[in-house]
Protein backbone atom coordinates (compact mmCIF):
# COMPACT_ATOMS: atom_id res chain seq x y z
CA UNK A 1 -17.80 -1.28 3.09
CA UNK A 2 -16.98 -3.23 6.37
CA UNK A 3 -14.77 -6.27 6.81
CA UNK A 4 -16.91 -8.25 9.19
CA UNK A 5 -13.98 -9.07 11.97
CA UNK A 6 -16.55 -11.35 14.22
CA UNK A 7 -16.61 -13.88 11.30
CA UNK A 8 -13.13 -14.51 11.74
CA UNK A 9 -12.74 -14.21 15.80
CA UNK A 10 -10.55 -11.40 15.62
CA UNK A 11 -9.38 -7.74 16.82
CA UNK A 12 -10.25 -4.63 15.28
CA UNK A 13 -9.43 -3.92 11.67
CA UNK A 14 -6.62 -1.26 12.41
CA UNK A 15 -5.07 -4.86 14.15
CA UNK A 16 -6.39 -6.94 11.48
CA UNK A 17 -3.26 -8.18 9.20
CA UNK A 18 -1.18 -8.38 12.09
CA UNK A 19 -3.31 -10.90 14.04
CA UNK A 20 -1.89 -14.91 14.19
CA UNK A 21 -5.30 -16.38 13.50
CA UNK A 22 -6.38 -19.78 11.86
CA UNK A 23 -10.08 -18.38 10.34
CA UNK A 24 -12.34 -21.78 9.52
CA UNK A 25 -13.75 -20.48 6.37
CA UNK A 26 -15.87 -22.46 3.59
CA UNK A 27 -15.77 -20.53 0.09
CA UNK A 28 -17.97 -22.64 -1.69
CA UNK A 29 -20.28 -19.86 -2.87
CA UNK A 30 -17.21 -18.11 -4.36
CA UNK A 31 -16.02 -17.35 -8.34
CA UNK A 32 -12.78 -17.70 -7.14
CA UNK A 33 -10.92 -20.78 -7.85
CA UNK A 34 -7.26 -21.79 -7.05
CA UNK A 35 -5.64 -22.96 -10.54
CA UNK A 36 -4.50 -26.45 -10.90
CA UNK A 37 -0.89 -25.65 -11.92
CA UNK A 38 1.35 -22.42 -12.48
CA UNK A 39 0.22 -21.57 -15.51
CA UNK A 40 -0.53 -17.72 -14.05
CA UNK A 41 2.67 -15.75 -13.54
CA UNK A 42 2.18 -13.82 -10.49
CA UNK A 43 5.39 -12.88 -10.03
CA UNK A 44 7.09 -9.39 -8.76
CA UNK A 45 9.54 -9.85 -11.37
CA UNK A 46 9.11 -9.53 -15.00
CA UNK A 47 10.19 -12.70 -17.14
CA UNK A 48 13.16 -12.81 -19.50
CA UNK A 49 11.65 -13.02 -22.96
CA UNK A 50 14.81 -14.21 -24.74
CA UNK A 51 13.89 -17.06 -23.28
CA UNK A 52 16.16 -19.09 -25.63
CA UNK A 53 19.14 -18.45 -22.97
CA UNK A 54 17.36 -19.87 -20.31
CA UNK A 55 18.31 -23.80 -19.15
CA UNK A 56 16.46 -26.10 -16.94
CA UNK A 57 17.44 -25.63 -13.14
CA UNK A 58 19.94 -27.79 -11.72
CA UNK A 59 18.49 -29.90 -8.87
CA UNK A 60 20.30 -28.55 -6.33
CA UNK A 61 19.04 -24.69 -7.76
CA UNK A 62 15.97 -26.03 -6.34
CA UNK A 63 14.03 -24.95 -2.85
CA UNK A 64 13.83 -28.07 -0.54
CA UNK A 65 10.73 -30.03 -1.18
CA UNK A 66 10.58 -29.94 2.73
CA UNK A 67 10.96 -26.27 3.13
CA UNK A 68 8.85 -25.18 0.26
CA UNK A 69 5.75 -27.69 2.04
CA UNK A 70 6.30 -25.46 5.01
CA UNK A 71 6.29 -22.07 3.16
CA UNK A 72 3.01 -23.49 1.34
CA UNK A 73 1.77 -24.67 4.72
CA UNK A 74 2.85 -21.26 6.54
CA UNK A 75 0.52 -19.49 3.56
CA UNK A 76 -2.51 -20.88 4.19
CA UNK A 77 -4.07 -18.12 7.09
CA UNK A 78 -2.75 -15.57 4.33
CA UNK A 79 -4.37 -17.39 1.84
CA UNK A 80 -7.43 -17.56 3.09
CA UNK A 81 -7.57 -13.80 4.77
CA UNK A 82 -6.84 -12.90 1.41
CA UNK A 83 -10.02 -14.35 -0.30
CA UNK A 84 -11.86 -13.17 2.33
CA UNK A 85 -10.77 -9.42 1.87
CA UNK A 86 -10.46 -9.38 -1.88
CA UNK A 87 -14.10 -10.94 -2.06
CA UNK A 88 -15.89 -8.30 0.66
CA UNK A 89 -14.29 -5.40 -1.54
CA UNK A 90 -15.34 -6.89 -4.59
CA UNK A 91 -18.54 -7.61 -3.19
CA UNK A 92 -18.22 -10.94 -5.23
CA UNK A 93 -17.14 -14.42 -4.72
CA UNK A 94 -14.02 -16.19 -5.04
CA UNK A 95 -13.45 -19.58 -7.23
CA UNK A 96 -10.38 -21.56 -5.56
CA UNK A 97 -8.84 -23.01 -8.56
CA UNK A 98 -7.57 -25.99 -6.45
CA UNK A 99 -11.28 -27.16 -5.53
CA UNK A 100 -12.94 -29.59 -8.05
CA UNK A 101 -16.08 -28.22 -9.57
CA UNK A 102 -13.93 -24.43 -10.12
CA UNK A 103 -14.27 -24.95 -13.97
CA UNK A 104 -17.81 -25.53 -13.87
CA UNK A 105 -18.65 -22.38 -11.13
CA UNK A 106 -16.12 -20.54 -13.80
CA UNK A 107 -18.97 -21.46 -16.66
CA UNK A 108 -21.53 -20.60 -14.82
CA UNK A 109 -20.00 -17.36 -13.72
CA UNK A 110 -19.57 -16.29 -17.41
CA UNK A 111 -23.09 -17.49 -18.44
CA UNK A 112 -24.15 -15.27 -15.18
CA UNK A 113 -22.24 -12.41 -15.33
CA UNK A 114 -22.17 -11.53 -18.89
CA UNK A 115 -23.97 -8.15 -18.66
CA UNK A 116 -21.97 -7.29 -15.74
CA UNK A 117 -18.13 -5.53 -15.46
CA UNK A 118 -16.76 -8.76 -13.78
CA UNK A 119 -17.20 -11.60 -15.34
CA UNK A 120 -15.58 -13.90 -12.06
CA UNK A 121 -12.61 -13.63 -9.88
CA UNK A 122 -10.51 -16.78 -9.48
CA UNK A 123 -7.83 -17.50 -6.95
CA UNK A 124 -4.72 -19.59 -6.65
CA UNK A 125 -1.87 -21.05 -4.63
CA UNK A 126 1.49 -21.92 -5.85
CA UNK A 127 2.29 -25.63 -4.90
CA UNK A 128 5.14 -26.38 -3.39
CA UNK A 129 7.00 -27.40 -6.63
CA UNK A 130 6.40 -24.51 -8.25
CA UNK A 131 7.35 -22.78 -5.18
CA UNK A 132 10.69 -25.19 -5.26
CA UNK A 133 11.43 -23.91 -8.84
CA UNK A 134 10.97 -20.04 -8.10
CA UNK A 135 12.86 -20.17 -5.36
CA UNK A 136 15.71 -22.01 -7.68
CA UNK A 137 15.28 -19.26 -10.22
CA UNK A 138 15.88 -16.48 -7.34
CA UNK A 139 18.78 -18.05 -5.84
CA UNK A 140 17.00 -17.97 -2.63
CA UNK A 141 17.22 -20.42 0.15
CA UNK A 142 15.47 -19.63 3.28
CA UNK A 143 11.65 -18.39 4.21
CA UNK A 144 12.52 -14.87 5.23
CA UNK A 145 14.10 -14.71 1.42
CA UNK A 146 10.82 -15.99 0.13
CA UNK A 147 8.52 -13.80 1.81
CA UNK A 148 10.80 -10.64 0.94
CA UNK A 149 11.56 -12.07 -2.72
CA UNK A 150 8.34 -13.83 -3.82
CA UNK A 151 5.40 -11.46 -4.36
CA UNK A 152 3.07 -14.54 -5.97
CA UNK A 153 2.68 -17.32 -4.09
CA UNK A 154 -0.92 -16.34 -3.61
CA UNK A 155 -2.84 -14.11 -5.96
CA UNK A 156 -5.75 -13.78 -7.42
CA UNK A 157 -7.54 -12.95 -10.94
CA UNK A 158 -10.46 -10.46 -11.76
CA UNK A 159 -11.30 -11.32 -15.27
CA UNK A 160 -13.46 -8.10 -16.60
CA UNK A 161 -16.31 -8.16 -19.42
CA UNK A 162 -16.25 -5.84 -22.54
CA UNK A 163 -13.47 -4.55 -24.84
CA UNK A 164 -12.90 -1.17 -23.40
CA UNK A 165 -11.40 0.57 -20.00
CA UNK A 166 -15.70 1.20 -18.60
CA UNK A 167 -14.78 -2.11 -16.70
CA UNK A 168 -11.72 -1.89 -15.35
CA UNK A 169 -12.32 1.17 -14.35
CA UNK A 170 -15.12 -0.36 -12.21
CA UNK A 171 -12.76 -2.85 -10.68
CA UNK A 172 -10.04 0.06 -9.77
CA UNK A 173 -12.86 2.02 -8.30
CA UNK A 174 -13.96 -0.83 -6.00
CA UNK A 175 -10.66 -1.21 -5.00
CA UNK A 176 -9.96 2.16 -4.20
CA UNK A 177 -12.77 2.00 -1.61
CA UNK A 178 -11.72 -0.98 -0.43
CA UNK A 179 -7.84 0.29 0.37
CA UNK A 180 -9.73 3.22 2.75
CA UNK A 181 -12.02 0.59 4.51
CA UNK A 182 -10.58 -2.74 4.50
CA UNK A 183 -7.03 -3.85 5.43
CA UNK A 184 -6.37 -4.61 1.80
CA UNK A 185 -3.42 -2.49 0.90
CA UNK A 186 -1.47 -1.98 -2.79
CA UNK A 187 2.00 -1.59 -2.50
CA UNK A 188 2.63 -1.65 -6.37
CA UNK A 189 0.79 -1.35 -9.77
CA UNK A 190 1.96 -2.56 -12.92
CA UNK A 191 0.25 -1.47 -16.10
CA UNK A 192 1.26 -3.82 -18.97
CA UNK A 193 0.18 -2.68 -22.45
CA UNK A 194 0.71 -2.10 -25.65
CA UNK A 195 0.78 1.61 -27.78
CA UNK A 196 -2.56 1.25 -28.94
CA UNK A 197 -5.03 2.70 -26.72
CA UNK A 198 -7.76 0.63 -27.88
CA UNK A 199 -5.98 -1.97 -25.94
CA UNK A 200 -5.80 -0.49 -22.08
CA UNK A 201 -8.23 -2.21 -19.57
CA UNK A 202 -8.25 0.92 -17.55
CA UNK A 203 -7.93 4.96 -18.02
CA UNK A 204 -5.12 6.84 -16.14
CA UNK A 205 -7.46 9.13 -14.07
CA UNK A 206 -8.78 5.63 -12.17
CA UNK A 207 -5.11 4.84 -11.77
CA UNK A 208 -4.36 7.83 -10.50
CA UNK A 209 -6.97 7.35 -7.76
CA UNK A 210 -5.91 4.10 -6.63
CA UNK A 211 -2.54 5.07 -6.40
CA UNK A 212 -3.44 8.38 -4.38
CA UNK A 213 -5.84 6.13 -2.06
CA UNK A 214 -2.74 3.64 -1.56
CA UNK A 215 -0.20 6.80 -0.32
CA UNK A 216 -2.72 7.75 1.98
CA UNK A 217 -3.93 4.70 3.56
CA UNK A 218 -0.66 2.28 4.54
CA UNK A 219 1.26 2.44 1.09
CA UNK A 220 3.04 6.08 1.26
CA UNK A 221 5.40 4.53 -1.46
CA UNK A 222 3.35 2.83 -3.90
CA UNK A 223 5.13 2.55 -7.18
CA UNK A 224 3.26 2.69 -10.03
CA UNK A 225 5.12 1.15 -13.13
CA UNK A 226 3.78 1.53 -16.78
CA UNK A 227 5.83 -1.74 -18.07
CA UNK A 228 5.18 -2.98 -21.54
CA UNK A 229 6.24 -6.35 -22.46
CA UNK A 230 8.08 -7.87 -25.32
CA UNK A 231 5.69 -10.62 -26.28
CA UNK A 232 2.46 -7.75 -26.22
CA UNK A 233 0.92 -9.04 -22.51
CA UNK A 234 -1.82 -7.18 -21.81
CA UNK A 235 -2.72 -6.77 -17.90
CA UNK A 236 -2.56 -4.75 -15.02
CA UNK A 237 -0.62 -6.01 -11.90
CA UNK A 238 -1.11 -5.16 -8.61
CA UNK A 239 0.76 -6.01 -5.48
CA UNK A 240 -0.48 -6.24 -2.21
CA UNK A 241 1.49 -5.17 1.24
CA UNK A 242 1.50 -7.80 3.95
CA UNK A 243 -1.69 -9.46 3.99
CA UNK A 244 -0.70 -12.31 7.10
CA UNK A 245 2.60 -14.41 8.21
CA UNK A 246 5.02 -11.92 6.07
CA UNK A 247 3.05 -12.86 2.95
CA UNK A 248 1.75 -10.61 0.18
CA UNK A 249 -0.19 -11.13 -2.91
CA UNK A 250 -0.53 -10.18 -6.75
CA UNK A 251 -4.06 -9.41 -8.31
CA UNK A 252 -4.14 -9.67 -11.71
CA UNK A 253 -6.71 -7.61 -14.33
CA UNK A 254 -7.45 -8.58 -17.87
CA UNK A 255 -10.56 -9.95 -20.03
CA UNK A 256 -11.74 -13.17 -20.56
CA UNK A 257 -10.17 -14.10 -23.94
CA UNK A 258 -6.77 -12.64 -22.82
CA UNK A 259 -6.90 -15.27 -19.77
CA UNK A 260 -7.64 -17.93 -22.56
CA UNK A 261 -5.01 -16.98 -24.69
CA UNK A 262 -2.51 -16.84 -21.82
CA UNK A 263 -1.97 -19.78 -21.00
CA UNK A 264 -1.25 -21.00 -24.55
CA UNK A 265 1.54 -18.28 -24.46
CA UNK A 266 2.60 -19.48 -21.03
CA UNK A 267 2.83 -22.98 -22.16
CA UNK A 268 4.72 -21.60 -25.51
CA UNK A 269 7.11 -19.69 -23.48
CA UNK A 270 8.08 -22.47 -20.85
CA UNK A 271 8.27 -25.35 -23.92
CA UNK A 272 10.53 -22.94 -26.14
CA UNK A 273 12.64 -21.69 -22.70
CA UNK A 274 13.45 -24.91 -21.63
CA UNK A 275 11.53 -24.35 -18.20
CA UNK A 276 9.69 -27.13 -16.42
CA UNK A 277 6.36 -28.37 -17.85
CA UNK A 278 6.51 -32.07 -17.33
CA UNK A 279 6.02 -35.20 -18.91
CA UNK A 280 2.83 -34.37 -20.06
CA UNK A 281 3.55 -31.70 -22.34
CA UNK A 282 6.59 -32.98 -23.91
CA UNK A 283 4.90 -33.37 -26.96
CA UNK A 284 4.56 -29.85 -27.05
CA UNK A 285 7.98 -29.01 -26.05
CA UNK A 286 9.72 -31.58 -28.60
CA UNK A 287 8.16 -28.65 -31.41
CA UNK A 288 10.19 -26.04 -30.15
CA UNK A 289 13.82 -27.66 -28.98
CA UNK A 290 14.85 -27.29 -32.71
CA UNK A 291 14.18 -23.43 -32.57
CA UNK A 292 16.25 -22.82 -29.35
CA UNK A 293 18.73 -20.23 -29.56
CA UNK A 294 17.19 -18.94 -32.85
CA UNK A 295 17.05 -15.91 -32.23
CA UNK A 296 15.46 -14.33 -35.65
CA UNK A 297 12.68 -16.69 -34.58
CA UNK A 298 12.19 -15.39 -31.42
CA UNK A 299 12.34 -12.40 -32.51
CA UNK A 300 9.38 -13.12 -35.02
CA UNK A 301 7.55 -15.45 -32.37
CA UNK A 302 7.17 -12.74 -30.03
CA UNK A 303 5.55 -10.52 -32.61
CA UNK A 304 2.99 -13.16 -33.46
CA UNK A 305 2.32 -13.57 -29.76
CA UNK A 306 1.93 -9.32 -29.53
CA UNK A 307 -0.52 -9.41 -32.51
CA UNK A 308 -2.33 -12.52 -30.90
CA UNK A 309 -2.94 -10.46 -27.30
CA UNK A 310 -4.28 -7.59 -29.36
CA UNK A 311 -6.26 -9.64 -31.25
CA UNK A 312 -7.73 -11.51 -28.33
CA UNK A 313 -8.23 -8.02 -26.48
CA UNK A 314 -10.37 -6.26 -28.88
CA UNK A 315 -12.24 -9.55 -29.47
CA UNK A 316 -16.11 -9.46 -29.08
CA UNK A 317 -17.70 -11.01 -25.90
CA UNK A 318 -20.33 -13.21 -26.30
CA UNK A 319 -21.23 -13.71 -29.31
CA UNK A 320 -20.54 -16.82 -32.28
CA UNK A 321 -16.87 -15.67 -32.05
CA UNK A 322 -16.65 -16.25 -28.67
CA UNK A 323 -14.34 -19.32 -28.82
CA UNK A 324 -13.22 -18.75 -32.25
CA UNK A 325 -9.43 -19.76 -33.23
CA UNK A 326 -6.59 -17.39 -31.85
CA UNK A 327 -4.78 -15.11 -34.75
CA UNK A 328 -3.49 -17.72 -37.26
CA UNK A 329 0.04 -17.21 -38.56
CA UNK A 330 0.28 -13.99 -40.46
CA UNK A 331 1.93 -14.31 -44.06
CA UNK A 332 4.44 -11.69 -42.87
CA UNK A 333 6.50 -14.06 -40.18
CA UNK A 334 7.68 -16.70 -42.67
CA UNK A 335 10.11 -18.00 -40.13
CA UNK A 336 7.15 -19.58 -38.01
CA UNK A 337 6.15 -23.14 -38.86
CA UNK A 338 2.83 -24.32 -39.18
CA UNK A 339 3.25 -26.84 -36.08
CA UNK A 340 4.24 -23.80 -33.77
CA UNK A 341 0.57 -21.86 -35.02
CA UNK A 342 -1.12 -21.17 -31.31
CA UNK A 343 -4.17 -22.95 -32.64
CA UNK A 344 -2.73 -26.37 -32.82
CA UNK A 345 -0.66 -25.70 -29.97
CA UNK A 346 -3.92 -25.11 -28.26
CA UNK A 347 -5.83 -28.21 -30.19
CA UNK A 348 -2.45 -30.61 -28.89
CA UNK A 349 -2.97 -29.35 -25.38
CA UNK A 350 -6.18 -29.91 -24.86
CA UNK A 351 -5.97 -33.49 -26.57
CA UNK A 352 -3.53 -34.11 -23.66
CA UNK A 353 -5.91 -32.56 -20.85
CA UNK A 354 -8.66 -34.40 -22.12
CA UNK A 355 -6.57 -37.59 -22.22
CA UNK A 356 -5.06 -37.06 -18.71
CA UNK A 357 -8.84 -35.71 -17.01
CA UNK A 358 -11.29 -36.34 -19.71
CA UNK A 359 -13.73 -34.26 -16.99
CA UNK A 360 -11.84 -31.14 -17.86
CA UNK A 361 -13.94 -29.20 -20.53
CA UNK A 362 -10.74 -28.00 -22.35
CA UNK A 363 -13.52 -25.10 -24.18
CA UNK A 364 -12.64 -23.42 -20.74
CA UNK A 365 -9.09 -23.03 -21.78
């Protein structure tokens, strides 16, 4: 595997990460896309899950919407060095969420790639507000905080086909290669799971190599983390050293139906926590203010959400289940109303996406 340094007017690869460049790339044959908002948490840091403590942030808790245009600015020859890597190890493309056809590529990825290990690989950018709000969260102020502090404003997402570790596995190995030929560097792997080994995307001994490969090729202290999480996420997290500018990245690894069911969760966790998710959700977060700072619900709402990432795990791809409802409210957790079910959490969304872009095919989501 060779990263092709002519095509972006540069040194040698031993130089490459280093090297101030501004590379005029076109990724438009990519299954990478950059998403629309920050509904992927690519973050360093895991999230509170008694989430019912959390407030809004204060205004002036926020990043400057000046300096956090800069930072986003400042990211773009890491941005697009990084797609360029993450792609030639892969040996697939990238879908930029932020471009306009990426849910239509993403379609035709999965209709394309279904007999394959990776289904597509999408990429995305934090915008500036998001950036803004991080920064607020962090208690950090200036760009040499963000750059040490915030491991996600770019990242990226391999989304694998089949229910057991034969793919991941295939995504690890490819990316063990790529660490001893390409300037991609891992710095950090995070393994989140569950008990159940039916659940685990990947098996230790491919771990194992990737981490070896990363001590021996420009991370000699890569930390590897097994880090289960209350509400049941399933994924495995890897962070990237310096990829340009003093910015790294976070690739994500999970299946396709995880992915889907994420951002329902995401949504669920930011509506219920207070957190920022606009005037166009309110509908959704009106449901939850009454069960803020209930913490026997919480309690059983993160146990619905662990039995609904298993669930969507060990789901069948491709077949007449494919899109089928996300686990329904089990008779067990009698303190979750009907409203709150992640089924017409995800039926109310995608009214409202349709609404707001009725181009968005909200069976993508």
């Amino acid at each position: 595997m060779k990263i092709d340094s002519s095509f972006l007017n540069i040194l040698p690869l031993n130089n490459f990460p280093k090297i101030n460049y501004t590379p005029k790339i076109s990724f438009t044959g990519s299954n990478l896309a950059p998403l629309d908002k920050d509904t992927v948490t690519f973050s360093g840091t895991q999230k509170t899950e008694s989430s019912s403590k959390n407030k809004k942030l204060d205004p002036a808790e926020r990043g400057s919407r000046r300096l956090t245009t800069e930072i986003h600015r400042e990211s773009d020859n890491a941005y697009s060095l990084f797609k360029y890597i993450l792609g030639t190890v892969l040996d697939e493309t990238i879908i930029d969420l932020d471009e306009p056809d990426a849910q239509t590529r993403i379609k035709n990825a999965i209709d394309e790639n279904r007999n394959k290990p990776i289904l597509y690989v999408t990429s995305r950018r934090k915008k500036p507000n998001s950036i803004a709000e991080k920064m607020g969260q962090l208690h950090i102020r200036s760009k040499a905080q963000v750059r040490n502090n915030m491991n996600d404003i770019i990242g990226a997402r391999i989304i694998v086909s089949g229910v057991g570790t034969k793919e991941g596995d295939y995504v690890l190995d490819k990316l063990t290669q790529g660490v001893k030929e390409t300037p991609l560097k891992i710095k950090k792997i995070k393994n989140h799971g569950q008990q159940n080994p039916r659940l685990k995307y990947t098996t230790q001994k491919a771990l194992d190599k990737l981490i070896t490969a990363s001590r021996k090729n420009g991370s000699p202290t890569c930390e590897y983390v097994d880090q289960p999480r209350d509400s049941g996420y399933l994924a495995v997290h890897l962070l990237t050293e310096n990829i340009a500018d003093g910015f790294s990245a976070e690739i994500q690894i999970m299946g396709l139906d995880v992915e889907r069911f994420k951002e329902i969760e995401d949504l669920c966790y930011k509506c219920h926590a207070g957190k920022g998710v606009g005037k166009k959700y309110k509908e959704i977060e009106d449901l939850f203010k009454p069960y803020r700072g209930d913490e026997d619900f919480m309690a059983q709402y993160l146990e619905y959400t662990k039995r609904a990432y298993k669930h969507e795990r060990l789901k069948p791809l491709h077949n007449k289940d494919e899109f089928s409802e996300f686990l329904s409210i089990p008779d067990d957790l009698n303190l979750i109303p009907k409203e709150l079910d992640f089924n017409n959490i995800r039926k109310i969304k995608n009214r409202i996406d349709h609404e707001t872009n009725p181009t968005k095919n909200p069976t993508l989501k």
